[in-house]
Amino acid sequence: MPTLASATVGARLWLLIEYTGAWPSRLENFELPTEISKLVRRALQRGIRPQLIRRPGKRTRPRDQGIRVLVGYAAGESPWIAQGVIAGPDDLDLDALVAGVVPESCILEDEPVFLVCTHAKRNVCCARIGLPLARSLAEILPDRVWETSHVGGDRYAANLVCLPHGIFYGSMSQAAASAAANAYRSGEIILDRYRGRAGIPEPLQAVEHFARAHTGECSVGAVAVESSRTDGDVTEAIVRCGDVRLQVVIEPSAFTAPCGTACAETITTYRLVSLDRLAPVRYATPALA
């Protein structure tokens, strides 16, 4: 199953809430303790994506007093993630997060955070495949890995999210997850099983994918869409990929999942129509007298 261009579009701002109790099938139904539900509600009102998290293999209540949270700003070229422990849901300044500022109750993290979806009540495959993957990854990267609630795209289980950039991977094996996490810690992306970067429209995620595949560029921040336009179903974009500029044209393409009735749905993916390398821009200088 193709994974390209399937990262969650509406996830540029993140609120991760440690909660070791039972996770409901949907956070937006607010079937959680009052303080947790209030945090989720405050996040949703501001366009922040809330996630429940817990340490792999642990279901005991943490000893810390208060609620452990991580906030992530995945927008732009300088994303960040910060962590804190708050006494209650009103003690976290989510308006600061919306403005791209670290809330006063949190401290910036200097290492990435990795989320593995293990949300059994949303999709049993996420738990069946995600739980052992989260545990194995946590053995390699202790204190950097969390189990998390639904991240979007259950058909791609097991799903891995790399923060702060919001890099999504799907259909992960334990070996693939380890390789992707180590690459991200070095500032790179592995294109195999790469779903895209969250918060970006799916057609532009596809444009980035094809630009990376053509150039072999793997640096996280080396690819940027300079401009784009859509004509019907066709998207045309100018992409900077390292020192190279490309004109990339894509269109939707239907894919039918082959795994039986449980997943038998038509999935929209993208097909490369054309890709052309553009001449470098040369600036004319006046002749010296």
PDB file of C-alpha atoms in Angstrom:
ATOM      1  CA  MET A   1       0.000   0.000   0.000  1.00  0.00           C
ATOM      2  CA  PRO A   2       1.470   3.409  -0.919  1.00  0.00           C
ATOM      3  CA  THR A   3       2.129   5.589   2.110  1.00  0.00           C
ATOM      4  CA  LEU A   4       3.121   8.841   0.395  1.00  0.00           C
ATOM      5  CA  ALA A   5       1.184  12.062   1.027  1.00  0.00           C
ATOM      6  CA  SER A   6      -0.917  10.693   3.890  1.00  0.00           C
ATOM      7  CA  ALA A   7       0.311  12.619   6.950  1.00  0.00           C
ATOM      8  CA  THR A   8      -2.387  14.350   8.994  1.00  0.00           C
ATOM      9  CA  VAL A   9      -3.028  17.752   7.439  1.00  0.00           C
ATOM     10  CA  GLY A  10      -4.446  19.477  10.538  1.00  0.00           C
ATOM     11  CA  ALA A  11      -1.532  18.923  12.912  1.00  0.00           C
ATOM     12  CA  ARG A  12       0.881  21.860  13.070  1.00  0.00           C
ATOM     13  CA  LEU A  13       0.421  22.381  16.812  1.00  0.00           C
ATOM     14  CA  TRP A  14       0.534  19.474  19.281  1.00  0.00           C
ATOM     15  CA  LEU A  15      -0.498  18.893  22.893  1.00  0.00           C
ATOM     16  CA  LEU A  16       0.606  15.557  24.329  1.00  0.00           C
ATOM     17  CA  ILE A  17      -1.018  14.639  27.655  1.00  0.00           C
ATOM     18  CA  GLU A  18       0.312  11.767  29.742  1.00  0.00           C
ATOM     19  CA  TYR A  19      -2.608   9.621  30.828  1.00  0.00           C
ATOM     20  CA  THR A  20      -2.221   5.966  31.798  1.00  0.00           C
ATOM     21  CA  GLY A  21      -5.917   5.226  32.280  1.00  0.00           C
ATOM     22  CA  ALA A  22      -8.186   3.712  29.638  1.00  0.00           C
ATOM     23  CA  TRP A  23      -8.230   5.671  26.389  1.00  0.00           C
ATOM     24  CA  PRO A  24     -11.678   6.269  24.847  1.00  0.00           C
ATOM     25  CA  SER A  25     -12.163   5.593  21.138  1.00  0.00           C
ATOM     26  CA  ARG A  26     -12.396   9.349  20.429  1.00  0.00           C
ATOM     27  CA  LEU A  27     -10.880  12.135  22.505  1.00  0.00           C
ATOM     28  CA  GLU A  28     -13.396  14.669  21.213  1.00  0.00           C
ATOM     29  CA  ASN A  29     -16.203  12.797  23.018  1.00  0.00           C
ATOM     30  CA  PHE A  30     -14.588  13.915  26.322  1.00  0.00           C
ATOM     31  CA  GLU A  31     -15.034  10.541  28.041  1.00  0.00           C
ATOM     32  CA  LEU A  32     -12.011  11.219  30.242  1.00  0.00           C
ATOM     33  CA  PRO A  33     -11.378  12.585  33.751  1.00  0.00           C
ATOM     34  CA  THR A  34     -12.513  16.195  34.065  1.00  0.00           C
ATOM     35  CA  GLU A  35      -9.047  17.779  34.054  1.00  0.00           C
ATOM     36  CA  ILE A  36      -7.883  15.791  31.022  1.00  0.00           C
ATOM     37  CA  SER A  37     -11.112  16.506  29.140  1.00  0.00           C
ATOM     38  CA  LYS A  38     -10.746  20.221  29.847  1.00  0.00           C
ATOM     39  CA  LEU A  39      -7.216  20.214  28.429  1.00  0.00           C
ATOM     40  CA  VAL A  40      -8.423  18.382  25.320  1.00  0.00           C
ATOM     41  CA  ARG A  41     -11.298  20.839  24.887  1.00  0.00           C
ATOM     42  CA  ARG A  42      -9.021  23.886  25.278  1.00  0.00           C
ATOM     43  CA  ALA A  43      -6.651  22.448  22.667  1.00  0.00           C
ATOM     44  CA  LEU A  44      -9.383  21.712  20.128  1.00  0.00           C
ATOM     45  CA  GLN A  45     -10.816  25.212  20.518  1.00  0.00           C
ATOM     46  CA  ARG A  46      -7.444  26.639  19.438  1.00  0.00           C
ATOM     47  CA  GLY A  47      -6.757  24.292  16.540  1.00  0.00           C
ATOM     48  CA  ILE A  48      -4.165  22.323  18.529  1.00  0.00           C
ATOM     49  CA  ARG A  49      -4.020  18.561  18.055  1.00  0.00           C
ATOM     50  CA  PRO A  50      -4.393  16.750  21.413  1.00  0.00           C
ATOM     51  CA  GLN A  51      -2.880  13.304  21.953  1.00  0.00           C
ATOM     52  CA  LEU A  52      -2.878  11.005  24.973  1.00  0.00           C
ATOM     53  CA  ILE A  53       0.512   9.446  25.675  1.00  0.00           C
ATOM     54  CA  ARG A  54       2.034   6.876  28.038  1.00  0.00           C
ATOM     55  CA  ARG A  55       5.375   5.168  28.384  1.00  0.00           C
ATOM     56  CA  PRO A  56       5.660   1.878  26.469  1.00  0.00           C
ATOM     57  CA  GLY A  57       4.676  -1.099  28.582  1.00  0.00           C
ATOM     58  CA  LYS A  58       3.647   1.011  31.603  1.00  0.00           C
ATOM     59  CA  ARG A  59       0.090   1.409  32.831  1.00  0.00           C
ATOM     60  CA  THR A  60       0.792   2.645  36.379  1.00  0.00           C
ATOM     61  CA  ARG A  61       0.035   6.220  37.365  1.00  0.00           C
ATOM     62  CA  PRO A  62       3.177   8.419  37.253  1.00  0.00           C
ATOM     63  CA  ARG A  63       4.490   9.561  40.634  1.00  0.00           C
ATOM     64  CA  ASP A  64       4.698  13.213  39.625  1.00  0.00           C
ATOM     65  CA  GLN A  65       2.073  15.476  41.102  1.00  0.00           C
ATOM     66  CA  GLY A  66       0.058  17.160  38.393  1.00  0.00           C
ATOM     67  CA  ILE A  67      -0.267  16.429  34.677  1.00  0.00           C
ATOM     68  CA  ARG A  68       2.767  15.843  32.473  1.00  0.00           C
ATOM     69  CA  VAL A  69       2.408  17.537  29.085  1.00  0.00           C
ATOM     70  CA  LEU A  70       4.487  18.103  25.987  1.00  0.00           C
ATOM     71  CA  VAL A  71       3.692  20.904  23.563  1.00  0.00           C
ATOM     72  CA  GLY A  72       4.977  20.909  20.006  1.00  0.00           C
ATOM     73  CA  TYR A  73       5.207  23.673  17.416  1.00  0.00           C
ATOM     74  CA  ALA A  74       5.672  21.887  14.087  1.00  0.00           C
ATOM     75  CA  ALA A  75       5.147  24.866  11.779  1.00  0.00           C
ATOM     76  CA  GLY A  76       7.846  26.553   9.727  1.00  0.00           C
ATOM     77  CA  GLU A  77      11.573  25.970   9.526  1.00  0.00           C
ATOM     78  CA  SER A  78      12.336  26.065  13.268  1.00  0.00           C
ATOM     79  CA  PRO A  79       9.933  23.678  15.027  1.00  0.00           C
ATOM     80  CA  TRP A  80      10.322  22.883  18.719  1.00  0.00           C
ATOM     81  CA  ILE A  81       8.944  20.695  21.478  1.00  0.00           C
ATOM     82  CA  ALA A  82       8.795  21.456  25.202  1.00  0.00           C
ATOM     83  CA  GLN A  83       7.776  19.534  28.319  1.00  0.00           C
ATOM     84  CA  GLY A  84       6.288  20.469  31.667  1.00  0.00           C
ATOM     85  CA  VAL A  85       4.202  19.315  34.629  1.00  0.00           C
ATOM     86  CA  ILE A  86       1.137  21.414  35.359  1.00  0.00           C
ATOM     87  CA  ALA A  87      -1.121  21.464  38.405  1.00  0.00           C
ATOM     88  CA  GLY A  88      -4.305  21.752  36.351  1.00  0.00           C
ATOM     89  CA  PRO A  89      -5.678  22.390  32.857  1.00  0.00           C
ATOM     90  CA  ASP A  90      -5.748  26.185  33.282  1.00  0.00           C
ATOM     91  CA  ASP A  91      -2.030  26.323  34.117  1.00  0.00           C
ATOM     92  CA  LEU A  92      -0.895  25.716  30.530  1.00  0.00           C
ATOM     93  CA  ASP A  93      -0.753  28.771  28.260  1.00  0.00           C
ATOM     94  CA  LEU A  94      -1.998  27.298  24.989  1.00  0.00           C
ATOM     95  CA  ASP A  95      -2.324  30.759  23.430  1.00  0.00           C
ATOM     96  CA  ALA A  96       1.466  31.027  23.690  1.00  0.00           C
ATOM     97  CA  LEU A  97       1.788  27.778  21.733  1.00  0.00           C
ATOM     98  CA  VAL A  98      -0.513  29.143  19.013  1.00  0.00           C
ATOM     99  CA  ALA A  99       1.786  32.184  18.796  1.00  0.00           C
ATOM    100  CA  GLY A 100       4.840  29.937  18.473  1.00  0.00           C
ATOM    101  CA  VAL A 101       6.125  30.751  21.970  1.00  0.00           C
ATOM    102  CA  VAL A 102       7.102  28.177  24.615  1.00  0.00           C
ATOM    103  CA  PRO A 103       4.588  28.340  27.505  1.00  0.00           C
ATOM    104  CA  GLU A 104       6.099  29.505  30.807  1.00  0.00           C
ATOM    105  CA  SER A 105       5.251  26.185  32.480  1.00  0.00           C
ATOM    106  CA  CYS A 106       7.339  24.203  29.956  1.00  0.00           C
ATOM    107  CA  ILE A 107      11.026  23.760  29.176  1.00  0.00           C
ATOM    108  CA  LEU A 108      12.408  23.207  25.684  1.00  0.00           C
ATOM    109  CA  GLU A 109      13.547  19.678  24.856  1.00  0.00           C
ATOM    110  CA  ASP A 110      16.859  19.248  23.053  1.00  0.00           C
ATOM    111  CA  GLU A 111      16.084  15.767  21.705  1.00  0.00           C
ATOM    112  CA  PRO A 112      13.306  14.585  19.383  1.00  0.00           C
ATOM    113  CA  VAL A 113      10.221  12.763  20.633  1.00  0.00           C
ATOM    114  CA  PHE A 114       8.798   9.671  18.927  1.00  0.00           C
ATOM    115  CA  LEU A 115       5.147   8.630  19.050  1.00  0.00           C
ATOM    116  CA  VAL A 116       3.856   5.166  18.151  1.00  0.00           C
ATOM    117  CA  CYS A 117       0.089   4.793  17.777  1.00  0.00           C
ATOM    118  CA  THR A 118      -1.201   1.977  20.020  1.00  0.00           C
ATOM    119  CA  HIS A 119      -4.858   3.041  20.224  1.00  0.00           C
ATOM    120  CA  ALA A 120      -6.669  -0.309  20.417  1.00  0.00           C
ATOM    121  CA  LYS A 121     -10.178   1.143  20.856  1.00  0.00           C
ATOM    122  CA  ARG A 122      -9.751   3.080  17.601  1.00  0.00           C
ATOM    123  CA  ASN A 123      -8.211   0.226  15.597  1.00  0.00           C
ATOM    124  CA  VAL A 124      -7.037  -3.108  16.966  1.00  0.00           C
ATOM    125  CA  CYS A 125      -4.199  -3.275  14.403  1.00  0.00           C
ATOM    126  CA  CYS A 126      -2.625  -0.163  15.934  1.00  0.00           C
ATOM    127  CA  ALA A 127      -2.247  -1.983  19.248  1.00  0.00           C
ATOM    128  CA  ARG A 128      -1.357  -5.389  17.816  1.00  0.00           C
ATOM    129  CA  ILE A 129       1.464  -4.011  15.671  1.00  0.00           C
ATOM    130  CA  GLY A 130       2.223  -0.783  17.518  1.00  0.00           C
ATOM    131  CA  LEU A 131       2.725  -2.109  21.063  1.00  0.00           C
ATOM    132  CA  PRO A 132       5.733  -4.356  20.335  1.00  0.00           C
ATOM    133  CA  LEU A 133       7.193  -1.684  18.046  1.00  0.00           C
ATOM    134  CA  ALA A 134       6.938   0.982  20.767  1.00  0.00           C
ATOM    135  CA  ARG A 135       8.601  -1.285  23.316  1.00  0.00           C
ATOM    136  CA  SER A 136      11.470  -2.217  21.015  1.00  0.00           C
ATOM    137  CA  LEU A 137      12.051   1.408  20.036  1.00  0.00           C
ATOM    138  CA  ALA A 138      12.014   2.474  23.692  1.00  0.00           C
ATOM    139  CA  GLU A 139      14.810  -0.002  24.408  1.00  0.00           C
ATOM    140  CA  ILE A 140      16.977   1.821  21.865  1.00  0.00           C
ATOM    141  CA  LEU A 141      15.854   5.349  22.773  1.00  0.00           C
ATOM    142  CA  PRO A 142      14.788   5.331  26.428  1.00  0.00           C
ATOM    143  CA  ASP A 143      12.743   8.344  27.576  1.00  0.00           C
ATOM    144  CA  ARG A 144      12.223   9.540  23.981  1.00  0.00           C
ATOM    145  CA  VAL A 145       9.429   7.154  22.951  1.00  0.00           C
ATOM    146  CA  TRP A 146       5.741   7.285  23.867  1.00  0.00           C
ATOM    147  CA  GLU A 147       2.705   5.220  23.013  1.00  0.00           C
ATOM    148  CA  THR A 148      -0.003   7.540  21.730  1.00  0.00           C
ATOM    149  CA  SER A 149      -3.670   7.709  20.818  1.00  0.00           C
ATOM    150  CA  HIS A 150      -4.965   7.851  17.234  1.00  0.00           C
ATOM    151  CA  VAL A 151      -2.711   9.859  14.892  1.00  0.00           C
ATOM    152  CA  GLY A 152      -4.688   9.299  11.682  1.00  0.00           C
ATOM    153  CA  GLY A 153      -4.312   6.655   8.989  1.00  0.00           C
ATOM    154  CA  ASP A 154      -5.075   3.382  10.804  1.00  0.00           C
ATOM    155  CA  ARG A 155      -4.631   1.524   7.519  1.00  0.00           C
ATOM    156  CA  TYR A 156      -0.908   2.356   7.762  1.00  0.00           C
ATOM    157  CA  ALA A 157      -0.335   0.701  11.160  1.00  0.00           C
ATOM    158  CA  ALA A 158       2.111   0.704  12.720  1.00  0.00           C
ATOM    159  CA  ASN A 159       2.423   4.506  12.582  1.00  0.00           C
ATOM    160  CA  LEU A 160       5.420   6.474  13.818  1.00  0.00           C
ATOM    161  CA  VAL A 161       5.448  10.257  14.324  1.00  0.00           C
ATOM    162  CA  CYS A 162       8.712  12.172  14.785  1.00  0.00           C
ATOM    163  CA  LEU A 163       8.423  15.479  16.637  1.00  0.00           C
ATOM    164  CA  PRO A 164       8.965  18.382  16.544  1.00  0.00           C
ATOM    165  CA  HIS A 165       8.786  18.405  12.710  1.00  0.00           C
ATOM    166  CA  GLY A 166       5.685  16.202  12.565  1.00  0.00           C
ATOM    167  CA  ILE A 167       7.271  13.609  10.276  1.00  0.00           C
ATOM    168  CA  PHE A 168       4.934  10.627   9.705  1.00  0.00           C
ATOM    169  CA  TYR A 169       5.896   7.075   8.787  1.00  0.00           C
ATOM    170  CA  GLY A 170       3.537   4.143   8.204  1.00  0.00           C
ATOM    171  CA  SER A 171       3.527   0.358   7.824  1.00  0.00           C
ATOM    172  CA  MET A 172       6.552   0.252  10.114  1.00  0.00           C
ATOM    173  CA  SER A 173       8.475  -2.806  11.195  1.00  0.00           C
ATOM    174  CA  GLN A 174      10.721  -2.658  14.250  1.00  0.00           C
ATOM    175  CA  ALA A 175      13.827  -2.436  12.063  1.00  0.00           C
ATOM    176  CA  ALA A 176      12.302   0.277   9.874  1.00  0.00           C
ATOM    177  CA  ALA A 177      11.233   2.304  12.926  1.00  0.00           C
ATOM    178  CA  SER A 178      14.710   2.133  14.405  1.00  0.00           C
ATOM    179  CA  ALA A 179      16.261   3.265  11.121  1.00  0.00           C
ATOM    180  CA  ALA A 180      13.763   6.124  10.721  1.00  0.00           C
ATOM    181  CA  ALA A 181      14.258   7.331  14.308  1.00  0.00           C
ATOM    182  CA  ASN A 182      18.045   7.293  14.032  1.00  0.00           C
ATOM    183  CA  ALA A 183      17.872   9.123  10.693  1.00  0.00           C
ATOM    184  CA  TYR A 184      15.610  11.793  12.182  1.00  0.00           C
ATOM    185  CA  ARG A 185      17.977  12.295  15.103  1.00  0.00           C
ATOM    186  CA  SER A 186      20.618  13.057  12.461  1.00  0.00           C
ATOM    187  CA  GLY A 187      18.312  15.527  10.696  1.00  0.00           C
ATOM    188  CA  GLU A 188      17.363  13.215   7.848  1.00  0.00           C
ATOM    189  CA  ILE A 189      14.328  11.472   6.343  1.00  0.00           C
ATOM    190  CA  ILE A 190      14.170   7.942   4.967  1.00  0.00           C
ATOM    191  CA  LEU A 191      11.824   7.924   1.986  1.00  0.00           C
ATOM    192  CA  ASP A 192      10.819   4.279   2.416  1.00  0.00           C
ATOM    193  CA  ARG A 193       7.458   4.215   4.297  1.00  0.00           C
ATOM    194  CA  TYR A 194       7.506   8.000   4.630  1.00  0.00           C
ATOM    195  CA  ARG A 195       3.939   9.367   4.847  1.00  0.00           C
ATOM    196  CA  GLY A 196       4.857  13.056   4.785  1.00  0.00           C
ATOM    197  CA  ARG A 197       5.044  16.043   7.098  1.00  0.00           C
ATOM    198  CA  ALA A 198       1.944  16.908   9.114  1.00  0.00           C
ATOM    199  CA  GLY A 199       0.225  20.246   8.610  1.00  0.00           C
ATOM    200  CA  ILE A 200       0.931  20.377   4.863  1.00  0.00           C
ATOM    201  CA  PRO A 201      -1.798  19.774   2.213  1.00  0.00           C
ATOM    202  CA  GLU A 202      -1.598  16.269   0.789  1.00  0.00           C
ATOM    203  CA  PRO A 203      -0.820  17.352  -2.819  1.00  0.00           C
ATOM    204  CA  LEU A 204       2.204  19.304  -1.549  1.00  0.00           C
ATOM    205  CA  GLN A 205       3.286  16.316   0.526  1.00  0.00           C
ATOM    206  CA  ALA A 206       3.239  14.331  -2.728  1.00  0.00           C
ATOM    207  CA  VAL A 207       5.238  17.041  -4.503  1.00  0.00           C
ATOM    208  CA  GLU A 208       7.883  16.851  -1.776  1.00  0.00           C
ATOM    209  CA  HIS A 209       7.984  13.053  -2.006  1.00  0.00           C
ATOM    210  CA  PHE A 210       8.631  13.030  -5.754  1.00  0.00           C
ATOM    211  CA  ALA A 211      11.215  15.826  -5.484  1.00  0.00           C
ATOM    212  CA  ARG A 212      13.122  13.872  -2.832  1.00  0.00           C
ATOM    213  CA  ALA A 213      12.879  10.653  -4.825  1.00  0.00           C
ATOM    214  CA  HIS A 214      14.294  12.397  -7.908  1.00  0.00           C
ATOM    215  CA  THR A 215      17.179  14.184  -6.205  1.00  0.00           C
ATOM    216  CA  GLY A 216      17.975  11.819  -3.341  1.00  0.00           C
ATOM    217  CA  GLU A 217      17.773  14.771  -0.931  1.00  0.00           C
ATOM    218  CA  CYS A 218      17.222  13.414   2.592  1.00  0.00           C
ATOM    219  CA  SER A 219      17.812  16.427   4.865  1.00  0.00           C
ATOM    220  CA  VAL A 220      14.653  17.266   6.819  1.00  0.00           C
ATOM    221  CA  GLY A 221      14.708  20.972   6.069  1.00  0.00           C
ATOM    222  CA  ALA A 222      16.186  20.944   2.557  1.00  0.00           C
ATOM    223  CA  VAL A 223      12.924  20.752   0.590  1.00  0.00           C
ATOM    224  CA  ALA A 224      10.470  23.656   0.322  1.00  0.00           C
ATOM    225  CA  VAL A 225       7.566  24.413  -2.002  1.00  0.00           C
ATOM    226  CA  GLU A 226       8.160  27.931  -3.331  1.00  0.00           C
ATOM    227  CA  SER A 227       4.837  28.230  -5.157  1.00  0.00           C
ATOM    228  CA  SER A 228       1.964  26.039  -6.306  1.00  0.00           C
ATOM    229  CA  ARG A 229      -1.284  26.187  -8.257  1.00  0.00           C
ATOM    230  CA  THR A 230      -4.126  23.759  -8.830  1.00  0.00           C
ATOM    231  CA  ASP A 231      -6.080  23.337 -12.044  1.00  0.00           C
ATOM    232  CA  GLY A 232      -8.874  20.833 -11.474  1.00  0.00           C
ATOM    233  CA  ASP A 233      -7.220  17.738 -10.016  1.00  0.00           C
ATOM    234  CA  VAL A 234      -3.742  18.641 -11.261  1.00  0.00           C
ATOM    235  CA  THR A 235      -1.278  20.395  -8.947  1.00  0.00           C
ATOM    236  CA  GLU A 236       1.816  22.133 -10.286  1.00  0.00           C
ATOM    237  CA  ALA A 237       4.529  23.327  -7.915  1.00  0.00           C
ATOM    238  CA  ILE A 238       7.959  24.899  -7.958  1.00  0.00           C
ATOM    239  CA  VAL A 239      10.115  23.138  -5.398  1.00  0.00           C
ATOM    240  CA  ARG A 240      13.509  23.991  -3.962  1.00  0.00           C
ATOM    241  CA  CYS A 241      15.371  20.809  -3.174  1.00  0.00           C
ATOM    242  CA  GLY A 242      18.775  21.630  -1.754  1.00  0.00           C
ATOM    243  CA  ASP A 243      20.498  23.680  -4.458  1.00  0.00           C
ATOM    244  CA  VAL A 244      18.129  22.432  -7.168  1.00  0.00           C
ATOM    245  CA  ARG A 245      14.797  23.924  -8.290  1.00  0.00           C
ATOM    246  CA  LEU A 246      12.195  21.654  -9.844  1.00  0.00           C
ATOM    247  CA  GLN A 247       8.831  21.998 -11.522  1.00  0.00           C
ATOM    248  CA  VAL A 248       6.683  19.093 -10.320  1.00  0.00           C
ATOM    249  CA  VAL A 249       3.230  18.212 -11.652  1.00  0.00           C
ATOM    250  CA  ILE A 250       1.049  15.580  -9.929  1.00  0.00           C
ATOM    251  CA  GLU A 251      -2.511  14.291 -10.045  1.00  0.00           C
ATOM    252  CA  PRO A 252      -4.626  11.993  -7.827  1.00  0.00           C
ATOM    253  CA  SER A 253      -4.539   8.273  -8.452  1.00  0.00           C
ATOM    254  CA  ALA A 254      -6.902   5.661  -6.982  1.00  0.00           C
ATOM    255  CA  PHE A 255      -5.522   2.637  -5.154  1.00  0.00           C
ATOM    256  CA  THR A 256      -7.626  -0.269  -3.896  1.00  0.00           C
ATOM    257  CA  ALA A 257      -6.346  -1.938  -0.725  1.00  0.00           C
ATOM    258  CA  PRO A 258      -5.774  -5.664  -1.316  1.00  0.00           C
ATOM    259  CA  CYS A 259      -6.105  -6.843   2.300  1.00  0.00           C
ATOM    260  CA  GLY A 260      -9.730  -7.965   2.389  1.00  0.00           C
ATOM    261  CA  THR A 261     -13.065  -6.503   3.441  1.00  0.00           C
ATOM    262  CA  ALA A 262     -11.774  -4.889   6.655  1.00  0.00           C
ATOM    263  CA  CYS A 263      -9.662  -2.469   4.649  1.00  0.00           C
ATOM    264  CA  ALA A 264     -11.265  -2.821   1.210  1.00  0.00           C
ATOM    265  CA  GLU A 265     -11.623   0.807   0.321  1.00  0.00           C
ATOM    266  CA  THR A 266     -10.408   2.999  -2.473  1.00  0.00           C
ATOM    267  CA  ILE A 267      -7.495   5.113  -1.264  1.00  0.00           C
ATOM    268  CA  THR A 268      -6.477   8.318  -2.963  1.00  0.00           C
ATOM    269  CA  THR A 269      -2.774   8.543  -3.601  1.00  0.00           C
ATOM    270  CA  TYR A 270      -0.829  10.603  -6.153  1.00  0.00           C
ATOM    271  CA  ARG A 271       0.864   9.998  -9.492  1.00  0.00           C
ATOM    272  CA  LEU A 272       3.782  11.946 -10.899  1.00  0.00           C
ATOM    273  CA  VAL A 273       2.789  13.558 -14.212  1.00  0.00           C
ATOM    274  CA  SER A 274       6.051  15.380 -14.914  1.00  0.00           C
ATOM    275  CA  LEU A 275       9.181  16.600 -13.195  1.00  0.00           C
ATOM    276  CA  ASP A 276      11.572  19.079 -14.792  1.00  0.00           C
ATOM    277  CA  ARG A 277      14.724  20.630 -13.462  1.00  0.00           C
ATOM    278  CA  LEU A 278      14.716  24.415 -13.782  1.00  0.00           C
ATOM    279  CA  ALA A 279      17.690  26.488 -14.804  1.00  0.00           C
ATOM    280  CA  PRO A 280      19.366  28.219 -11.852  1.00  0.00           C
ATOM    281  CA  VAL A 281      18.508  31.871 -11.403  1.00  0.00           C
ATOM    282  CA  ARG A 282      21.332  34.162 -12.458  1.00  0.00           C
ATOM    283  CA  TYR A 283      21.249  37.783 -11.428  1.00  0.00           C
ATOM    284  CA  ALA A 284      22.635  40.325 -13.887  1.00  0.00           C
ATOM    285  CA  THR A 285      25.147  42.834 -12.499  1.00  0.00           C
ATOM    286  CA  PRO A 286      25.879  46.187 -14.089  1.00  0.00           C
ATOM    287  CA  ALA A 287      29.152  46.396 -15.963  1.00  0.00           C
ATOM    288  CA  LEU A 288      31.953  48.156 -14.159  1.00  0.00           C
ATOM    289  CA  ALA A 289      32.933  51.499 -15.614  1.00  0.00           C
TER     290      ALA A 289
END
